[in-house]
Coordinates of C-alpha atoms in Angstrom, one line a residue:
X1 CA -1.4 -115.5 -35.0
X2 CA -1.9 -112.3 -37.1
X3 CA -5.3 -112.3 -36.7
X4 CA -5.5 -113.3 -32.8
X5 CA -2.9 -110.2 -32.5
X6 CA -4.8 -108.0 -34.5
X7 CA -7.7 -109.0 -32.3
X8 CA -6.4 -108.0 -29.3
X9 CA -5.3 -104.7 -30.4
X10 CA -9.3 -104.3 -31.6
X11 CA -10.3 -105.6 -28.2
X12 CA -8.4 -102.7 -26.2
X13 CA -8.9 -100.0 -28.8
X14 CA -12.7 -100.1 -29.2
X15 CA -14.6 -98.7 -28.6
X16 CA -12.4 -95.6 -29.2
X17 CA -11.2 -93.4 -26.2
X18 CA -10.1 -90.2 -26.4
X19 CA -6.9 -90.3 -25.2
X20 CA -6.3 -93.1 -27.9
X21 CA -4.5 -96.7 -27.5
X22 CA -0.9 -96.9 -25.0
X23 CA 1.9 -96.8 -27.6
X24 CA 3.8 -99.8 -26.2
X25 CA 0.6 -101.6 -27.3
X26 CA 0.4 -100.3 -30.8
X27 CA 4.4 -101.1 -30.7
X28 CA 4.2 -104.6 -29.6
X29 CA 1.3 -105.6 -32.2
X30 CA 3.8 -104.4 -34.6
X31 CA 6.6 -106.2 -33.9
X32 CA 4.0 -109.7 -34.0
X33 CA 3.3 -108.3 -37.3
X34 CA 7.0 -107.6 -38.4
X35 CA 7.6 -111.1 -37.1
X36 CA 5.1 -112.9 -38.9
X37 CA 5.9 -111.3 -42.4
X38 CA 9.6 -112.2 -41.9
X39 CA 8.2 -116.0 -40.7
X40 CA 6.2 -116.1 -43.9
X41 CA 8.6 -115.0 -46.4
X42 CA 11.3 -117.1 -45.1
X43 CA 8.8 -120.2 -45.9
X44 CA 7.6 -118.7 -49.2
X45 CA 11.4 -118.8 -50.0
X46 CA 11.5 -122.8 -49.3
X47 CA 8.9 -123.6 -50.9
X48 CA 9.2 -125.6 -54.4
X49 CA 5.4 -125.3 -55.6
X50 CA 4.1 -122.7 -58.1
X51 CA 1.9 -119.9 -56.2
X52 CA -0.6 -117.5 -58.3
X53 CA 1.2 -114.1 -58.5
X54 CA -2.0 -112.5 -58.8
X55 CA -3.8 -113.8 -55.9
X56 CA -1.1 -113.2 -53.2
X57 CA -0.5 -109.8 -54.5
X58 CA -4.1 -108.7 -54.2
X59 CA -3.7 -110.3 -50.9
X60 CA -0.8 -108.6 -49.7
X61 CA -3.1 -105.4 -50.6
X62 CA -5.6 -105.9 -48.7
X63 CA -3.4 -107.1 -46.0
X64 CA -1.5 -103.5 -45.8
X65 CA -4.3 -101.8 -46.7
X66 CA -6.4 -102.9 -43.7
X67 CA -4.2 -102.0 -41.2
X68 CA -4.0 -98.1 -42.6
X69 CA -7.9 -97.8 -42.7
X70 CA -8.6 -99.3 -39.5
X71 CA -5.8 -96.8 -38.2
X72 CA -7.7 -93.5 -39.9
X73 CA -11.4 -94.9 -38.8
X74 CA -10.0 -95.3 -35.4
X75 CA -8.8 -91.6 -35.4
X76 CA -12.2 -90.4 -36.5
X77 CA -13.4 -92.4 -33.2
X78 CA -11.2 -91.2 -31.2
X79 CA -11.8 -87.5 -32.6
X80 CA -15.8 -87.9 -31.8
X81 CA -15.1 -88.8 -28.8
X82 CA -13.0 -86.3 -27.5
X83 CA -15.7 -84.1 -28.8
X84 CA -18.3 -85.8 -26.5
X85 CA -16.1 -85.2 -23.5
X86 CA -15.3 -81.7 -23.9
X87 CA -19.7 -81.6 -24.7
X88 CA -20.1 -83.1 -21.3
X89 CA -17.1 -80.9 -20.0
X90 CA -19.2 -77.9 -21.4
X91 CA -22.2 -79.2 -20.0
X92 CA -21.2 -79.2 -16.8
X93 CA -20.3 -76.0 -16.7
X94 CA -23.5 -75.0 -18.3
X95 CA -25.0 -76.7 -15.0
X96 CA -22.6 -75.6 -12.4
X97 CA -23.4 -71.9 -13.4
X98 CA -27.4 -73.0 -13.9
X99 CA -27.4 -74.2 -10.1
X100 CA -25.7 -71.0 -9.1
X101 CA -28.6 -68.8 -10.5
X102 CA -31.0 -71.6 -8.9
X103 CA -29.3 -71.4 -5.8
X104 CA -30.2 -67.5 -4.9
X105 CA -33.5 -67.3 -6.7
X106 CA -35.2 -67.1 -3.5
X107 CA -32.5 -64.7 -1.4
X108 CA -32.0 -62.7 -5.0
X109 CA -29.3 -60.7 -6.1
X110 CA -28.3 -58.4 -3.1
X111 CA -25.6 -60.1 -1.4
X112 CA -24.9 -62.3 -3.7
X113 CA -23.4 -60.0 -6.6
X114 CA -20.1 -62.0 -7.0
X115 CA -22.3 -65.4 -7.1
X116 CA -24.5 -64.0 -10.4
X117 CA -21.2 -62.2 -11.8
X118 CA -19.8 -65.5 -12.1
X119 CA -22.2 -67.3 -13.5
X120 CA -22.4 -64.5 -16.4
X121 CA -19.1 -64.7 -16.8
X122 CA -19.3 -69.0 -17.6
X123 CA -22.1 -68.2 -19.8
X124 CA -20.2 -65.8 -21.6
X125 CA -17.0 -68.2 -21.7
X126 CA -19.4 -70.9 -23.3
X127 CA -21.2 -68.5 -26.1
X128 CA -17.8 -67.2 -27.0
X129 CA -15.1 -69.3 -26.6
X130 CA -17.1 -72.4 -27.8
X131 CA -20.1 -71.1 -30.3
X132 CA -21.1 -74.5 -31.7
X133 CA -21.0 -76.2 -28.5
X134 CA -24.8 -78.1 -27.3
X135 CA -24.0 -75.6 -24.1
X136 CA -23.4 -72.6 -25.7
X137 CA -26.7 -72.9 -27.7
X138 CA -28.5 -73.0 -24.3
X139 CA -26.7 -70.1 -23.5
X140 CA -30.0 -67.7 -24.5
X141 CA -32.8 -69.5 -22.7
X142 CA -30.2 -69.7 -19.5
X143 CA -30.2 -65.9 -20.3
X144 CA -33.7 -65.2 -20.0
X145 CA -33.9 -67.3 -16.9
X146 CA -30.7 -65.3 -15.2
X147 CA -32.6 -61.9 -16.2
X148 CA -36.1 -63.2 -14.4
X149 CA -34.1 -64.6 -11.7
X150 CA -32.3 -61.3 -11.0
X151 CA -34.9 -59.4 -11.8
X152 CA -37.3 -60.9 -9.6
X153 CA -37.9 -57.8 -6.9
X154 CA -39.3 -55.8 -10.0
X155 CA -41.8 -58.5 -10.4
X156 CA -43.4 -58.2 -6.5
X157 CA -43.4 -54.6 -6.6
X158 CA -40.4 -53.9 -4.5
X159 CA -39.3 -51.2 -6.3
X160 CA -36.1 -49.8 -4.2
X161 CA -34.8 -53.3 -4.4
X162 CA -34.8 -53.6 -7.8
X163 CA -33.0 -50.5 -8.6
X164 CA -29.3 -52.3 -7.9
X165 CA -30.5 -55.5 -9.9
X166 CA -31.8 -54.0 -12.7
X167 CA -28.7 -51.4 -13.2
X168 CA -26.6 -54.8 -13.0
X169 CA -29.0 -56.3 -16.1
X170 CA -28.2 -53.6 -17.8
X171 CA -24.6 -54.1 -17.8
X172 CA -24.9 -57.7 -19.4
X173 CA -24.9 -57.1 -23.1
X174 CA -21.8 -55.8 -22.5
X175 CA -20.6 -58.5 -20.3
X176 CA -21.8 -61.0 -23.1
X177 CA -20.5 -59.2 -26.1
X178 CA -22.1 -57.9 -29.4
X179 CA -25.0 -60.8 -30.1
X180 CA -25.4 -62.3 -27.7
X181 CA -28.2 -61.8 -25.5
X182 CA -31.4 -61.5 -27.8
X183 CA -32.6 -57.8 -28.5
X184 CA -35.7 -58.6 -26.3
X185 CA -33.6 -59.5 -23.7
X186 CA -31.2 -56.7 -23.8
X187 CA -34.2 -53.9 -24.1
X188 CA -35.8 -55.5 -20.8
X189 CA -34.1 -53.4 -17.9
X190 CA -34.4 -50.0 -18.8
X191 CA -38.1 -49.3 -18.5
X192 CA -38.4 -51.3 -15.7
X193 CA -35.4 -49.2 -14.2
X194 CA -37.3 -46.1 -14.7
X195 CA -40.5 -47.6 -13.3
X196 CA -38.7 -48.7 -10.1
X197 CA -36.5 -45.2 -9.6
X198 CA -39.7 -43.8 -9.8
X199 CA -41.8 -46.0 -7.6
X200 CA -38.8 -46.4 -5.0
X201 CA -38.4 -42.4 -5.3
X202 CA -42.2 -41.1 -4.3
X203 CA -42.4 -43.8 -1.5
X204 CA -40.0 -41.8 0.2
X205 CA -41.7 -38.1 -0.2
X206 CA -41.9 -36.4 2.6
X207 CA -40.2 -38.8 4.9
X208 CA -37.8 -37.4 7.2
X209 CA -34.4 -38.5 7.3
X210 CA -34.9 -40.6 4.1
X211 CA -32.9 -40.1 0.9
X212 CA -35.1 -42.6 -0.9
X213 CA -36.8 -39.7 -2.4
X214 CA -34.1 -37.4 -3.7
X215 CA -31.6 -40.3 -4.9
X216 CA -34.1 -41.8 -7.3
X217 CA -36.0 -39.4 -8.3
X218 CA -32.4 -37.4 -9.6
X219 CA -31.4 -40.3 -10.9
X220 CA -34.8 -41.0 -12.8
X221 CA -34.5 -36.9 -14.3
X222 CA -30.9 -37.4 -15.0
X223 CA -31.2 -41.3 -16.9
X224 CA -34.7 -41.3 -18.1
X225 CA -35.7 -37.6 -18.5
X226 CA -38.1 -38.3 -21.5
X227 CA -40.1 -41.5 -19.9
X228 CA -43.8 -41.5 -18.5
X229 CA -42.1 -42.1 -14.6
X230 CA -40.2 -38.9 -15.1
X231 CA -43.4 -36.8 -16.5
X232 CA -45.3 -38.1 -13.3
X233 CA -42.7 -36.7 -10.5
X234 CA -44.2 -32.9 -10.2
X235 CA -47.7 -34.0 -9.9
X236 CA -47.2 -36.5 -7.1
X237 CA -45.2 -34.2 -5.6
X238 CA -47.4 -31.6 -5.8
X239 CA -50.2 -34.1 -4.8
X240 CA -47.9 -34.3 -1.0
X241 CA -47.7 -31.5 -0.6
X242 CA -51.6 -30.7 -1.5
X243 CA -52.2 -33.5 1.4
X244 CA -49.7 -32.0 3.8
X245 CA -51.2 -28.2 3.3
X246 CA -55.0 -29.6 4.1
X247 CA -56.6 -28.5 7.1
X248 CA -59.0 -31.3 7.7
X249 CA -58.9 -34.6 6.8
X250 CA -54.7 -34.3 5.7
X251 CA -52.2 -34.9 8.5
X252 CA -51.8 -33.8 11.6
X253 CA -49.9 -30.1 12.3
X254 CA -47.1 -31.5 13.3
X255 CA -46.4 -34.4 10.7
X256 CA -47.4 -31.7 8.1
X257 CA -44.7 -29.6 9.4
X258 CA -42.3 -32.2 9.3
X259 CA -43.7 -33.3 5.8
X260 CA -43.4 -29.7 4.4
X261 CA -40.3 -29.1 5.4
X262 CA -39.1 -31.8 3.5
X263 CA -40.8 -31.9 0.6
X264 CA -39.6 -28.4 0.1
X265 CA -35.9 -30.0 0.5
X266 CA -36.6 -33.2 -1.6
X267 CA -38.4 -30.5 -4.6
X268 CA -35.5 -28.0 -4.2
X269 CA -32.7 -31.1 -4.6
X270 CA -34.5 -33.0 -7.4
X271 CA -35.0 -29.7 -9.2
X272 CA -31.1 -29.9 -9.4
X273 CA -30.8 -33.1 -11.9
X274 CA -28.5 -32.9 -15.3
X275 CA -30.4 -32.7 -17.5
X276 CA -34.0 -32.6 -16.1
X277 CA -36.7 -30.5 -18.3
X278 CA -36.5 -27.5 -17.6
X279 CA -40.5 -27.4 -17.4
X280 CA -40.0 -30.0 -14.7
X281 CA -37.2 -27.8 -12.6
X282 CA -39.7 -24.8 -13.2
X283 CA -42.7 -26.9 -11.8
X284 CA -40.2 -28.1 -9.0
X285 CA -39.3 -25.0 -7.7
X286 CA -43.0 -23.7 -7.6
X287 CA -43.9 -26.9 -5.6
X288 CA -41.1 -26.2 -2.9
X289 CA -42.5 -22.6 -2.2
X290 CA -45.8 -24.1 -1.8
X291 CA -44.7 -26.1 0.5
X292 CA -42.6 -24.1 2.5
X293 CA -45.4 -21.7 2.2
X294 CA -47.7 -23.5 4.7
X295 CA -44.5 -24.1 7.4
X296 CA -45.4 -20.8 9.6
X297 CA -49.4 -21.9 9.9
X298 CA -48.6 -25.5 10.4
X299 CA -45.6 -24.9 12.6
X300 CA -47.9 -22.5 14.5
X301 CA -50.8 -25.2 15.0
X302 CA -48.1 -28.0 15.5
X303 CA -47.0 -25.4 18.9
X304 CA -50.8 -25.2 19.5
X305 CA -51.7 -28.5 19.6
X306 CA -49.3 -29.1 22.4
X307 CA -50.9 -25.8 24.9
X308 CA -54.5 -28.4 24.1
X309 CA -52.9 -31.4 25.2
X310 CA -51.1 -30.0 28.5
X311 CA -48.0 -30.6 26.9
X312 CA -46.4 -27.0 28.4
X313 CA -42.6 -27.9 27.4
X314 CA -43.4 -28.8 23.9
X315 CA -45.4 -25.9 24.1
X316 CA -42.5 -23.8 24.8
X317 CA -39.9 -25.3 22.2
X318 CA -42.2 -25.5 19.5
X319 CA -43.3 -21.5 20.1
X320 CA -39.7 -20.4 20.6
X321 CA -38.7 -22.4 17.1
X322 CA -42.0 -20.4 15.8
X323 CA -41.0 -17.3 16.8
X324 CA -37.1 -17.7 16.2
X325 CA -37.9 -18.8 12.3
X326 CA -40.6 -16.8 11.7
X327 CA -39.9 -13.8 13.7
X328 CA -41.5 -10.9 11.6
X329 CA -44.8 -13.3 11.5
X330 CA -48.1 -11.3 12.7
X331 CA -48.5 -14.8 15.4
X332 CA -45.0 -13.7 16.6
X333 CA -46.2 -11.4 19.8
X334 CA -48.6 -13.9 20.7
X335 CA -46.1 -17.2 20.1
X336 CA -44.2 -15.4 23.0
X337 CA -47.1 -15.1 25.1
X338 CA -47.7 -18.3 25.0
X339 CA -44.1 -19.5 25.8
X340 CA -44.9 -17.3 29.3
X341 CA -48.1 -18.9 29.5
X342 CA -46.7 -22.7 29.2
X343 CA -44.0 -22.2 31.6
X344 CA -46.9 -20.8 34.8
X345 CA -49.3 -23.2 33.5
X346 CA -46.5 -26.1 33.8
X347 CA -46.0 -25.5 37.5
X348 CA -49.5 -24.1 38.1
X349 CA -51.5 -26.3 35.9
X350 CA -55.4 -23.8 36.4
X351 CA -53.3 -21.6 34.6
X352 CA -53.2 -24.0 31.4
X353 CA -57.1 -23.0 31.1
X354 CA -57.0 -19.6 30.1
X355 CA -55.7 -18.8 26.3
X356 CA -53.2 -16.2 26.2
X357 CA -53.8 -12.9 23.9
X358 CA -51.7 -9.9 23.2
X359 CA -53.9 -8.1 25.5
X360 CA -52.2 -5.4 27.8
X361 CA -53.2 -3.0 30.4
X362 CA -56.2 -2.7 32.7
X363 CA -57.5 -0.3 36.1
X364 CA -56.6 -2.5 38.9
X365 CA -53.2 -1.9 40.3
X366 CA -50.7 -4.9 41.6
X367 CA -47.4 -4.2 43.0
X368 CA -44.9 -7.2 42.8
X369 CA -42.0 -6.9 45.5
X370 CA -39.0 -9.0 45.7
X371 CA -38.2 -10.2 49.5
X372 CA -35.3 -12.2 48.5
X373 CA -31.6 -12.1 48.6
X374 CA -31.8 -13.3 44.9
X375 CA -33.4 -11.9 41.6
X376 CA -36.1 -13.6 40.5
X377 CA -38.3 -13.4 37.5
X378 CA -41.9 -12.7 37.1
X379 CA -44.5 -14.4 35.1
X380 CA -48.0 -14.1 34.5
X381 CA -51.2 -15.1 32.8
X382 CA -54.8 -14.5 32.9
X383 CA -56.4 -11.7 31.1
X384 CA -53.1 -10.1 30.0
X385 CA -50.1 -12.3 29.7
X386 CA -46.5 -10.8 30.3
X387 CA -43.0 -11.4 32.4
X388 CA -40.0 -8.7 33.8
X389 CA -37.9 -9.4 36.3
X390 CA -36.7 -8.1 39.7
X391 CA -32.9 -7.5 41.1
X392 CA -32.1 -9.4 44.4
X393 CA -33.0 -7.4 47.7
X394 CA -29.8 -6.7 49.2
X395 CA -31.1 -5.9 52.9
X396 CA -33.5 -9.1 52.5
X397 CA -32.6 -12.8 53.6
X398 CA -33.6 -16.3 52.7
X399 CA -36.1 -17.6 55.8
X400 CA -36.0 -20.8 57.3
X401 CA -38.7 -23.3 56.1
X402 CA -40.5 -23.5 59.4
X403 CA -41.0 -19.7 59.5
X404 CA -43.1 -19.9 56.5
X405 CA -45.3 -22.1 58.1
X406 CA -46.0 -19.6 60.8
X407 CA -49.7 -18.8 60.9
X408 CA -48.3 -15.4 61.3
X409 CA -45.6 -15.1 59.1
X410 CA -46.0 -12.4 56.8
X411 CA -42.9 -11.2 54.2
X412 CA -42.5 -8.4 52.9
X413 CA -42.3 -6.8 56.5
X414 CA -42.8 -2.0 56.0
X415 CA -40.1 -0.1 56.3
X416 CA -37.8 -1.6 54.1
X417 CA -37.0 -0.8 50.7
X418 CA -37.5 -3.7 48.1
X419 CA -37.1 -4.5 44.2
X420 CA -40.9 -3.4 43.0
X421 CA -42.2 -3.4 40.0
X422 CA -46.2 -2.0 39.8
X423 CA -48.7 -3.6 36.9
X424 CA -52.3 -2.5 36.0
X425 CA -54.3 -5.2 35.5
X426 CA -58.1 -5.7 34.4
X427 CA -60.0 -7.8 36.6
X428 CA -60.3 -11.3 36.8
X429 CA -57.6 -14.3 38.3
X430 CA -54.2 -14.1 37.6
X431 CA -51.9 -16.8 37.9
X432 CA -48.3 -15.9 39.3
X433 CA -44.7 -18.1 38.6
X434 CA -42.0 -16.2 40.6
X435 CA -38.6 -18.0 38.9
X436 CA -35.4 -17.1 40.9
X437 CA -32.8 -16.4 38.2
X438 CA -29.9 -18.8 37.2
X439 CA -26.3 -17.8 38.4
X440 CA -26.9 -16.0 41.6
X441 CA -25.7 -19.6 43.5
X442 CA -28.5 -19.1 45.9
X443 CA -30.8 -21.9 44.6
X444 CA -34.5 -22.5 45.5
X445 CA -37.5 -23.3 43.9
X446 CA -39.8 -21.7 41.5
X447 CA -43.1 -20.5 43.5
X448 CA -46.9 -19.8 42.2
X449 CA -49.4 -17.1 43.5
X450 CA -53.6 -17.2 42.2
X451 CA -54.8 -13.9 42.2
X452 CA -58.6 -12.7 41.7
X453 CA -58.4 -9.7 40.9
X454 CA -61.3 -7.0 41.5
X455 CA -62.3 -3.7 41.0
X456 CA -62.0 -1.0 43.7
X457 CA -58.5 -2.7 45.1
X458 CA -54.9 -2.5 45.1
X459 CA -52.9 -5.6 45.5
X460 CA -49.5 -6.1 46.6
X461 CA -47.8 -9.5 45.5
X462 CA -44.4 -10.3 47.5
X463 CA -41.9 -12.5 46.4
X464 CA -39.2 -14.1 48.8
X465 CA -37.4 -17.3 50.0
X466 CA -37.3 -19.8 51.9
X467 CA -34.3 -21.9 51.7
X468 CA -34.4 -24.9 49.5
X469 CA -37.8 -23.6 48.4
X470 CA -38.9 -20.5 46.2
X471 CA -42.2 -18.6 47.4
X472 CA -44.8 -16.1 47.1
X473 CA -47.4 -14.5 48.3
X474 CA -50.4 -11.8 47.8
X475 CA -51.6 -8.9 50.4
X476 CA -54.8 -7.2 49.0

C-alpha cells in the first residue's frame, strides 16, 4: 500500500513543475504513510517470533531516508524548471522587442520613435536585470541589428534623414548602461552624424526658403568642429557661389540672384557656430561678400532679361528693386530709364524695340499740351528716354467718344491756354504713353502717340480725353 501510495505521489509530481505538487496531495500521502507505520507496529507488537534487529533497522533507514531525498531531488527539479520558464519568459520578450525592430525596418525610425524606444528599453531590462539569462546574452547581436535597422537612411544616402536617427543612436550607450553595447557599436554614430550634417547641409546651399543648409551645417561647426565634413564646408560654399557668379555656362541671372542672396545669408549665419574655427568664420565671412558682391550685376541682368523677353512688368519691378537697393550704382540712371521704357513699351509694344540710354537733349522741338480736365503724366522712348507730368486744364473738358471719331475732330482747339511742357528731341520715332494721374476721380485710359521725328520741324503733341478712354494725338 506504501508503495502504490508513494506511486501515485511520483505519478503527479514528475516530471517536476514549477509551481511544485498541491499540498493536500503531499498531506494525504502522509497520512497513508502515518497509517501504515502505526498498522505495522501494532502487528510487530503481536507478533511472538524473533526478528533480526539489524535488518529492520537498516530497513527503517532506508525507509525514512528515501522519502527526504526524493523530497530534495524533487526541489532541484522543480528549481530547473522554474528557471526554464522564466528562460522562455525572457525569450519572449527578447522576440516581442526583435519583431518590433523587424516590424519598421522598411518605414524606419521617423514616426515610429516610441516603437524603437521601447524595444531599447526591453533590451536594456534583459542585459541588466537578468545578466546570465540565454536572452540577455543575445542582447549584443540584437544591438547591432537595432543600430543597422535605425540606421538604415545613412546607408542609401539620405543624409537629412539620418540626422534624427543617428542623434537617437547616439543616445543608447546611455540608455543601455556602462558595458553594454560593444565599443564598436557605441563609436558607430558619430562620424556618420557628421557625414550626414554635412551631406544634408550643402544640399540645401543656395536654396531659397530652405533651412537645410544653415541648421546642419551650425550644427556640424558646433558638434564636430575638428572632422573632415567640417574642413569641407568653406570650399563647397565657395564652389556655389563660384557657380552662381559665372557668366556663361553657371545659372541663369535671375536664379544667381536668388542663389547669391542666399548663400550670403546661409555664409553669414553658419559663420555664427560655437565654437567653429575661427579660420573657417574668417573664410565664411570672405565667401558672403563674394557673394553679395555679384547681387547688383546679376540683379541688373536678372531686370534685363525680362526687357528681352517682353516681359515689361517684370521689367519694371525688377529695375525699381535695382535701383531702390543699389541706388548710388553707376546702372542706377539707366535702371530708371528703363522702368519708363517698360511701362510705353507695355501698352505700345514697337516701343519694346528700341533700348533705352541715358541720352538727353536734341534740335527738334516737341511741345506736349494737356487738353484734359485731368493731369496726366508723360512718358517717352526712342532716342532719349524720359517722363514729367502735366496739371489738369481747368477750362478743358472730357469729349464724348464719338467726337473723337470725327474725321475732323481736332483737340487742342487755339486760343486757349493749356498745361505745356516743350522738349528737344533728336530725330528719329518716338513712342508717347500719356497716363492720366491716380486720384483726380476722373478716370480714363492710358493713350499712346508714334512720332517720327525730323529735322527742320516743330511738333506739337496734345493730350486730352475722351470719356471712358484716355487719348492723344500729334500736329506737326
Amino acid at each position: 500500500m506504501a508503495l502504490v501510495s508513494t506511486g501515485a505521489l511520483a505519478l503527479v509530481a514528475l516530471p517536476a513543475d514549477p509551481d511544485g505538487v498541491p499540498l493536500a496531495l503531499v498531506v494525504g500521502w502522509l497520512v497513508i504513510l502515518v497509517l501504515l507505520a502505526a498498522h505495522a507496529a501494532a502487528r510487530g507488537l503481536r507478533t511472538t517470533r524473533a526478528v533480526p534487529t539489524v535488518p529492520v533497522l537498516g530497513l527503517a533507514l532506508v525507509l525514512l531516508a528515501a522519502p527526504v531525498l526524493a523530497g530534495f531531488e524533487y526541489d532541484a527539479a522543480r528549481d530547473r524548471a522554474q528557471h526554464a520558464r522564466l528562460e522562455k519568459q525572457l525569450l519572449d520578450r527578447l522576440g516581442e522587442a526583435d519583431r518590433t525592430v523587424a516590424r519598421y525596418k522598411t518605414s524606419g525610425y521617423a514616426g515610429h520613435e516610441s516603437a524603437f524606444s521601447s524595444a531599447l528599453t526591453a533590451y536594456r531590462d534583459l542585459s541588466r536585470d537578468h545578466p546570465d539569462s540565454a536572452a540577455a546574452h543575445k542582447v549584443p547581436a540584437r544591438l547591432r541589428t537595432y543600430y543597422r535597422t535605425v540606421g538604415a537612411p545613412f546607408g542609401k544616402g539620405d543624409y537629412c534623414e539620418a540626422v534624427d536617427p543617428l542623434r537617437h543612436l547616439l543616445t543608447v550607450p546611455r540608455t543601455m548602461g556602462t558595458g553594454r553595447v560593444p565599443e564598436a557599436l557605441a563609436a558607430w554614430p558619430a562620424p556618420r552624424l557628421a557625414t550626414s550634417l554635412y551631406g544634408c547641409g550643402i544640399g540645401g546651399l543656395g536654396t531659397k526658403d530652405s533651412s537645410t543648409a544653415e541648421y546642419h551645417l551650425t550644427a556640424l561647426l558646433e558638434e564636430y568642429p575638428d572632422s573632415p565634413e567640417a574642413g569641407k564646408v568653406v570650399p563647397e560654399v565657395e564652389k556655389h557661389v563660384s557657380f552662381s557668379l559665372k557668366d556663361k555656362g553657371g545659372e541663369s541671372p535671375c536664379d544667381a540672384t536668388s542663389s547669391l542672396q542666399t548663400l550670403a545669408d546661409q555664409a553669414t549665419s553658419v559663420a555664427k557656430a560655437d565654437g567653429a574655427p575661427a579660420a573657417t568664420v574668417t573664410a565664411l565671412g570672405r565667401q558672403a561678400d563674394r557673394a553679395k558682391g555679384g547681387l547688383p550685376t546679376k540683379t541688373w541682368n536678372c531686370a534685363l532679361d525680362a526687357y528681352h523677353d517682353k516681359d515689361y512688368a517684370a521689367t519694371q519691378s525688377r529695375m525699381r528693386d535695382f535701383t531702390s537697393r543699389y541706388g548710388k550704382d553707376s546702372r542706377a540712371p539707366l535702371a530708371r530709364k528703363y522702368v519708363i521704357a517698360a511701362q510705353v513699351a507695355d501698352e505700345l509694344p514697337a516701343a519694346g524695340k528700341v533700348k533705352p540710354t541715358t541720352s538727353s537733349g536734341g534740335s527738334i522741338t516737341v511741345t506736349v499740351r494737356n487738353d484734359s480736365p485731368e493731369a496726366v503724366e508723360v512718358l517717352y522712348t526712342g532716342p532719349v528716354t524720359g517722363s514729367f507730368q502735366l496739371g489738369g486744364c481747368e477750362s478743358c473738358k472730357r469729349y464724348e467718344w464719338a467726337d473723337t471719331l470725327n474725321p475732323a475732330f481736332k483737340p487742342c482747339p487755339s486760343g486757349r491756354t493749356y498745361p505745356s511742357k516743350t522738349l528737344r528731341l533728336p530725330a528719329g520715332t518716338t513712342y508717347f504713353l500719356h497716363k492720366p494721374r491716380s486720384g483726380s476721380g476722373l478716370g480714363g485710359s492710358p493713350a499712346t502717340d508714334t512720332v517720327k521725328v525730323r529735322g527742320g520741324y516743330t511738333y506739337t503733341e496734345c493730350a486730352y480725353t475722351a470719356k471712358g478712354f484716355g487719348s492723344s494725338g500729334i500736329d506737326g
